[in-house]
Amino acid sequence: MKPPQPLSIAPARPADAGLIVALVRELAEYERLLDQVVISDDDIQRDLFGPRAYAEAVIARAGDEPVGFALWFHNYSTFAGRPGLYLEDLFVRPAFRGRGYGEALLRHLARIALDRGCARFEWAVLDWNAPALAFYRKLGAVPMDEWTVQRVSGAALAALANGGNAGADKQ
């Protein structure tokens, strides 16, 4: 067995677009949502590395082997009067779990949040994902039980934007 390689976490580069898409697909497969994934390398190029970056990502590597990633963006708290960091995706490949890589990614993002003056660091987790929930509790995360995520997408989003009956489409 090869000795463990040192972990590095570095900002994603344009050349990582295909890797990010592959990791998103692996995450979606784990979450049983692969049928919803339509992202492409071009989407990543445009939205992470284009003239207006909507999100940022880091890649975790053990030696040269990509083991996981985190993708996030900033939101804003009017109550706190400061930005927040919203983690959209955190994923460590199954073969590399249990080695502290997920925790290292979260700690890395927490440092970014503090360095950027963020009031908070937030994310969503599927309610059936008991291992993730336990992991997040161990790190001090608390559920926001009094809040319910709302979403408008697809035909409902178009209807809302165009003044139609947005409630006609189930999400």
PDB file of C-alpha atoms in Angstrom:
ATOM      1  CA  MET A   1       0.000   0.000   0.000  1.00  0.00           C
ATOM      2  CA  LYS A   2       1.283   3.450  -0.904  1.00  0.00           C
ATOM      3  CA  PRO A   3       1.796   5.874   1.963  1.00  0.00           C
ATOM      4  CA  PRO A   4      -0.822   8.661   2.152  1.00  0.00           C
ATOM      5  CA  GLN A   5      -0.051  11.648  -0.008  1.00  0.00           C
ATOM      6  CA  PRO A   6      -0.133  15.141   1.486  1.00  0.00           C
ATOM      7  CA  LEU A   7      -3.400  16.980   0.884  1.00  0.00           C
ATOM      8  CA  SER A   8      -3.389  20.227  -1.055  1.00  0.00           C
ATOM      9  CA  ILE A   9      -6.329  22.537  -1.606  1.00  0.00           C
ATOM     10  CA  ALA A  10      -6.005  25.075  -4.390  1.00  0.00           C
ATOM     11  CA  PRO A  11      -8.318  27.341  -6.370  1.00  0.00           C
ATOM     12  CA  ALA A  12      -9.787  25.660  -9.421  1.00  0.00           C
ATOM     13  CA  ARG A  13      -8.305  26.736 -12.752  1.00  0.00           C
ATOM     14  CA  PRO A  14      -9.956  26.851 -16.176  1.00  0.00           C
ATOM     15  CA  ALA A  15      -8.224  23.557 -17.013  1.00  0.00           C
ATOM     16  CA  ASP A  16     -10.180  21.973 -14.122  1.00  0.00           C
ATOM     17  CA  ALA A  17     -13.595  22.535 -15.752  1.00  0.00           C
ATOM     18  CA  GLY A  18     -13.949  18.928 -16.898  1.00  0.00           C
ATOM     19  CA  LEU A  19     -12.849  17.637 -13.495  1.00  0.00           C
ATOM     20  CA  ILE A  20     -15.407  19.852 -11.757  1.00  0.00           C
ATOM     21  CA  VAL A  21     -18.166  18.550 -14.018  1.00  0.00           C
ATOM     22  CA  ALA A  22     -17.080  14.970 -13.305  1.00  0.00           C
ATOM     23  CA  LEU A  23     -17.104  15.626  -9.542  1.00  0.00           C
ATOM     24  CA  VAL A  24     -20.530  17.280  -9.749  1.00  0.00           C
ATOM     25  CA  ARG A  25     -21.816  14.191 -11.555  1.00  0.00           C
ATOM     26  CA  GLU A  26     -20.305  11.916  -8.873  1.00  0.00           C
ATOM     27  CA  LEU A  27     -21.942  14.023  -6.166  1.00  0.00           C
ATOM     28  CA  ALA A  28     -25.287  13.934  -7.970  1.00  0.00           C
ATOM     29  CA  GLU A  29     -25.056  10.170  -8.316  1.00  0.00           C
ATOM     30  CA  TYR A  30     -24.454   9.862  -4.553  1.00  0.00           C
ATOM     31  CA  GLU A  31     -27.417  12.165  -3.881  1.00  0.00           C
ATOM     32  CA  ARG A  32     -29.605  10.165  -6.295  1.00  0.00           C
ATOM     33  CA  LEU A  33     -30.057  13.256  -8.458  1.00  0.00           C
ATOM     34  CA  LEU A  34     -27.924  12.407 -11.491  1.00  0.00           C
ATOM     35  CA  ASP A  35     -30.931  12.743 -13.804  1.00  0.00           C
ATOM     36  CA  GLN A  36     -31.020  16.469 -12.937  1.00  0.00           C
ATOM     37  CA  VAL A  37     -27.425  17.242 -13.949  1.00  0.00           C
ATOM     38  CA  VAL A  38     -27.108  19.209 -17.176  1.00  0.00           C
ATOM     39  CA  ILE A  39     -23.930  21.191 -16.415  1.00  0.00           C
ATOM     40  CA  SER A  40     -21.161  21.233 -19.026  1.00  0.00           C
ATOM     41  CA  ASP A  41     -17.507  22.208 -19.162  1.00  0.00           C
ATOM     42  CA  ASP A  42     -18.607  25.354 -21.025  1.00  0.00           C
ATOM     43  CA  ASP A  43     -20.944  26.286 -18.155  1.00  0.00           C
ATOM     44  CA  ILE A  44     -18.061  26.010 -15.685  1.00  0.00           C
ATOM     45  CA  GLN A  45     -15.752  28.003 -17.963  1.00  0.00           C
ATOM     46  CA  ARG A  46     -18.331  30.781 -18.288  1.00  0.00           C
ATOM     47  CA  ASP A  47     -19.592  30.908 -14.705  1.00  0.00           C
ATOM     48  CA  LEU A  48     -16.383  30.342 -12.736  1.00  0.00           C
ATOM     49  CA  PHE A  49     -13.746  31.782 -15.056  1.00  0.00           C
ATOM     50  CA  GLY A  50     -15.602  34.160 -17.382  1.00  0.00           C
ATOM     51  CA  PRO A  51     -15.901  37.956 -17.182  1.00  0.00           C
ATOM     52  CA  ARG A  52     -18.495  37.679 -14.403  1.00  0.00           C
ATOM     53  CA  ALA A  53     -17.669  34.846 -12.034  1.00  0.00           C
ATOM     54  CA  TYR A  54     -20.806  33.644 -10.270  1.00  0.00           C
ATOM     55  CA  ALA A  55     -19.054  31.061  -8.126  1.00  0.00           C
ATOM     56  CA  GLU A  56     -15.640  29.874  -7.014  1.00  0.00           C
ATOM     57  CA  ALA A  57     -14.230  26.424  -6.447  1.00  0.00           C
ATOM     58  CA  VAL A  58     -11.273  24.683  -4.893  1.00  0.00           C
ATOM     59  CA  ILE A  59      -9.930  21.251  -5.714  1.00  0.00           C
ATOM     60  CA  ALA A  60      -8.518  18.965  -3.026  1.00  0.00           C
ATOM     61  CA  ARG A  61      -5.723  16.683  -4.157  1.00  0.00           C
ATOM     62  CA  ALA A  62      -3.808  13.921  -2.407  1.00  0.00           C
ATOM     63  CA  GLY A  63      -0.552  14.190  -4.252  1.00  0.00           C
ATOM     64  CA  ASP A  64      -1.681  14.515  -7.869  1.00  0.00           C
ATOM     65  CA  GLU A  65      -4.970  12.637  -7.330  1.00  0.00           C
ATOM     66  CA  PRO A  66      -8.116  14.817  -7.210  1.00  0.00           C
ATOM     67  CA  VAL A  67     -10.050  13.628  -4.167  1.00  0.00           C
ATOM     68  CA  GLY A  68     -12.785  16.239  -3.876  1.00  0.00           C
ATOM     69  CA  PHE A  69     -13.935  19.789  -4.341  1.00  0.00           C
ATOM     70  CA  ALA A  70     -15.971  22.607  -2.899  1.00  0.00           C
ATOM     71  CA  LEU A  71     -17.922  25.173  -4.907  1.00  0.00           C
ATOM     72  CA  TRP A  72     -19.367  28.313  -3.305  1.00  0.00           C
ATOM     73  CA  PHE A  73     -20.592  31.845  -3.877  1.00  0.00           C
ATOM     74  CA  HIS A  74     -21.251  34.905  -1.771  1.00  0.00           C
ATOM     75  CA  ASN A  75     -24.637  35.999  -0.545  1.00  0.00           C
ATOM     76  CA  TYR A  76     -25.433  39.014   1.628  1.00  0.00           C
ATOM     77  CA  SER A  77     -27.031  39.377   5.032  1.00  0.00           C
ATOM     78  CA  THR A  78     -28.951  42.618   5.385  1.00  0.00           C
ATOM     79  CA  PHE A  79     -29.374  41.901   9.097  1.00  0.00           C
ATOM     80  CA  ALA A  80     -25.617  41.542   9.649  1.00  0.00           C
ATOM     81  CA  GLY A  81     -24.700  44.107   6.992  1.00  0.00           C
ATOM     82  CA  ARG A  82     -21.998  41.764   5.715  1.00  0.00           C
ATOM     83  CA  PRO A  83     -21.496  39.111   3.065  1.00  0.00           C
ATOM     84  CA  GLY A  84     -21.898  35.431   3.701  1.00  0.00           C
ATOM     85  CA  LEU A  85     -20.327  32.419   2.077  1.00  0.00           C
ATOM     86  CA  TYR A  86     -22.779  29.846   0.721  1.00  0.00           C
ATOM     87  CA  LEU A  87     -21.398  26.383   0.017  1.00  0.00           C
ATOM     88  CA  GLU A  88     -23.247  24.935  -2.958  1.00  0.00           C
ATOM     89  CA  ASP A  89     -21.321  21.669  -3.227  1.00  0.00           C
ATOM     90  CA  LEU A  90     -18.850  19.771  -1.075  1.00  0.00           C
ATOM     91  CA  PHE A  91     -17.788  16.353  -2.275  1.00  0.00           C
ATOM     92  CA  VAL A  92     -15.067  13.889  -1.386  1.00  0.00           C
ATOM     93  CA  ARG A  93     -14.809  10.798  -3.537  1.00  0.00           C
ATOM     94  CA  PRO A  94     -15.930   7.680  -1.631  1.00  0.00           C
ATOM     95  CA  ALA A  95     -12.499   6.012  -1.778  1.00  0.00           C
ATOM     96  CA  PHE A  96     -11.007   8.999   0.064  1.00  0.00           C
ATOM     97  CA  ARG A  97     -13.600   9.515   2.788  1.00  0.00           C
ATOM     98  CA  GLY A  98     -12.715   9.165   6.441  1.00  0.00           C
ATOM     99  CA  ARG A  99      -9.283  10.745   6.007  1.00  0.00           C
ATOM    100  CA  GLY A 100     -10.167  14.294   7.058  1.00  0.00           C
ATOM    101  CA  TYR A 101     -10.397  15.704   3.526  1.00  0.00           C
ATOM    102  CA  GLY A 102     -13.975  16.957   3.894  1.00  0.00           C
ATOM    103  CA  GLU A 103     -13.098  18.646   7.157  1.00  0.00           C
ATOM    104  CA  ALA A 104     -10.010  20.189   5.548  1.00  0.00           C
ATOM    105  CA  LEU A 105     -12.176  21.599   2.743  1.00  0.00           C
ATOM    106  CA  LEU A 106     -14.658  23.076   5.232  1.00  0.00           C
ATOM    107  CA  ARG A 107     -11.866  24.576   7.334  1.00  0.00           C
ATOM    108  CA  HIS A 108     -10.362  26.074   4.170  1.00  0.00           C
ATOM    109  CA  LEU A 109     -13.678  27.716   3.282  1.00  0.00           C
ATOM    110  CA  ALA A 110     -14.174  28.923   6.866  1.00  0.00           C
ATOM    111  CA  ARG A 111     -10.812  30.712   6.620  1.00  0.00           C
ATOM    112  CA  ILE A 112     -11.866  32.285   3.313  1.00  0.00           C
ATOM    113  CA  ALA A 113     -15.132  33.419   4.925  1.00  0.00           C
ATOM    114  CA  LEU A 114     -13.279  35.036   7.829  1.00  0.00           C
ATOM    115  CA  ASP A 115     -10.635  36.596   5.559  1.00  0.00           C
ATOM    116  CA  ARG A 116     -13.413  38.163   3.467  1.00  0.00           C
ATOM    117  CA  GLY A 117     -15.349  39.494   6.445  1.00  0.00           C
ATOM    118  CA  CYS A 118     -18.279  37.126   6.059  1.00  0.00           C
ATOM    119  CA  ALA A 119     -20.835  37.053   8.851  1.00  0.00           C
ATOM    120  CA  ARG A 120     -21.682  33.407   8.232  1.00  0.00           C
ATOM    121  CA  PHE A 121     -20.944  30.240   6.315  1.00  0.00           C
ATOM    122  CA  GLU A 122     -24.000  28.242   5.241  1.00  0.00           C
ATOM    123  CA  TRP A 123     -25.047  25.266   3.162  1.00  0.00           C
ATOM    124  CA  ALA A 124     -27.922  22.873   2.664  1.00  0.00           C
ATOM    125  CA  VAL A 125     -27.850  19.124   3.173  1.00  0.00           C
ATOM    126  CA  LEU A 126     -30.375  16.486   2.171  1.00  0.00           C
ATOM    127  CA  ASP A 127     -32.390  15.413   5.196  1.00  0.00           C
ATOM    128  CA  TRP A 128     -31.717  11.704   4.551  1.00  0.00           C
ATOM    129  CA  ASN A 129     -27.928  12.126   4.514  1.00  0.00           C
ATOM    130  CA  ALA A 130     -27.279  11.027   8.110  1.00  0.00           C
ATOM    131  CA  PRO A 131     -23.479  10.695   7.725  1.00  0.00           C
ATOM    132  CA  ALA A 132     -23.207  14.271   6.433  1.00  0.00           C
ATOM    133  CA  LEU A 133     -25.534  15.615   9.111  1.00  0.00           C
ATOM    134  CA  ALA A 134     -23.494  13.930  11.861  1.00  0.00           C
ATOM    135  CA  PHE A 135     -20.251  15.197  10.319  1.00  0.00           C
ATOM    136  CA  TYR A 136     -21.533  18.781  10.174  1.00  0.00           C
ATOM    137  CA  ARG A 137     -22.800  18.647  13.787  1.00  0.00           C
ATOM    138  CA  LYS A 138     -19.354  17.463  14.897  1.00  0.00           C
ATOM    139  CA  LEU A 139     -17.881  20.598  13.326  1.00  0.00           C
ATOM    140  CA  GLY A 140     -20.343  22.915  15.080  1.00  0.00           C
ATOM    141  CA  ALA A 141     -22.951  23.436  12.351  1.00  0.00           C
ATOM    142  CA  VAL A 142     -26.518  23.880  13.542  1.00  0.00           C
ATOM    143  CA  PRO A 143     -29.708  23.231  11.572  1.00  0.00           C
ATOM    144  CA  MET A 144     -31.869  26.204  10.668  1.00  0.00           C
ATOM    145  CA  ASP A 145     -35.099  24.354  11.428  1.00  0.00           C
ATOM    146  CA  GLU A 146     -37.224  27.476  11.449  1.00  0.00           C
ATOM    147  CA  TRP A 147     -36.348  28.201   7.808  1.00  0.00           C
ATOM    148  CA  THR A 148     -37.720  26.403   4.764  1.00  0.00           C
ATOM    149  CA  VAL A 149     -35.913  26.648   1.452  1.00  0.00           C
ATOM    150  CA  GLN A 150     -38.146  27.888  -1.364  1.00  0.00           C
ATOM    151  CA  ARG A 151     -37.397  27.380  -5.047  1.00  0.00           C
ATOM    152  CA  VAL A 152     -38.845  28.621  -8.304  1.00  0.00           C
ATOM    153  CA  SER A 153     -37.378  27.066 -11.460  1.00  0.00           C
ATOM    154  CA  GLY A 154     -38.217  25.987 -14.978  1.00  0.00           C
ATOM    155  CA  ALA A 155     -41.680  26.924 -16.229  1.00  0.00           C
ATOM    156  CA  ALA A 156     -42.640  28.408 -12.848  1.00  0.00           C
ATOM    157  CA  LEU A 157     -39.653  30.777 -13.001  1.00  0.00           C
ATOM    158  CA  ALA A 158     -40.599  31.891 -16.504  1.00  0.00           C
ATOM    159  CA  ALA A 159     -44.233  32.352 -15.475  1.00  0.00           C
ATOM    160  CA  LEU A 160     -43.240  34.393 -12.433  1.00  0.00           C
ATOM    161  CA  ALA A 161     -40.945  36.602 -14.516  1.00  0.00           C
ATOM    162  CA  ASN A 162     -43.638  37.127 -17.137  1.00  0.00           C
ATOM    163  CA  GLY A 163     -46.534  37.788 -14.784  1.00  0.00           C
ATOM    164  CA  GLY A 164     -48.257  34.429 -15.294  1.00  0.00           C
ATOM    165  CA  ASN A 165     -49.454  31.865 -12.779  1.00  0.00           C
ATOM    166  CA  ALA A 166     -46.185  30.726 -11.221  1.00  0.00           C
ATOM    167  CA  GLY A 167     -47.963  28.359  -8.816  1.00  0.00           C
ATOM    168  CA  ALA A 168     -49.239  26.122 -11.619  1.00  0.00           C
ATOM    169  CA  ASP A 169     -45.925  24.251 -11.936  1.00  0.00           C
ATOM    170  CA  LYS A 170     -44.846  21.888  -9.148  1.00  0.00           C
ATOM    171  CA  GLN A 171     -41.155  21.993  -8.377  1.00  0.00           C
TER     172      GLN A 171
END
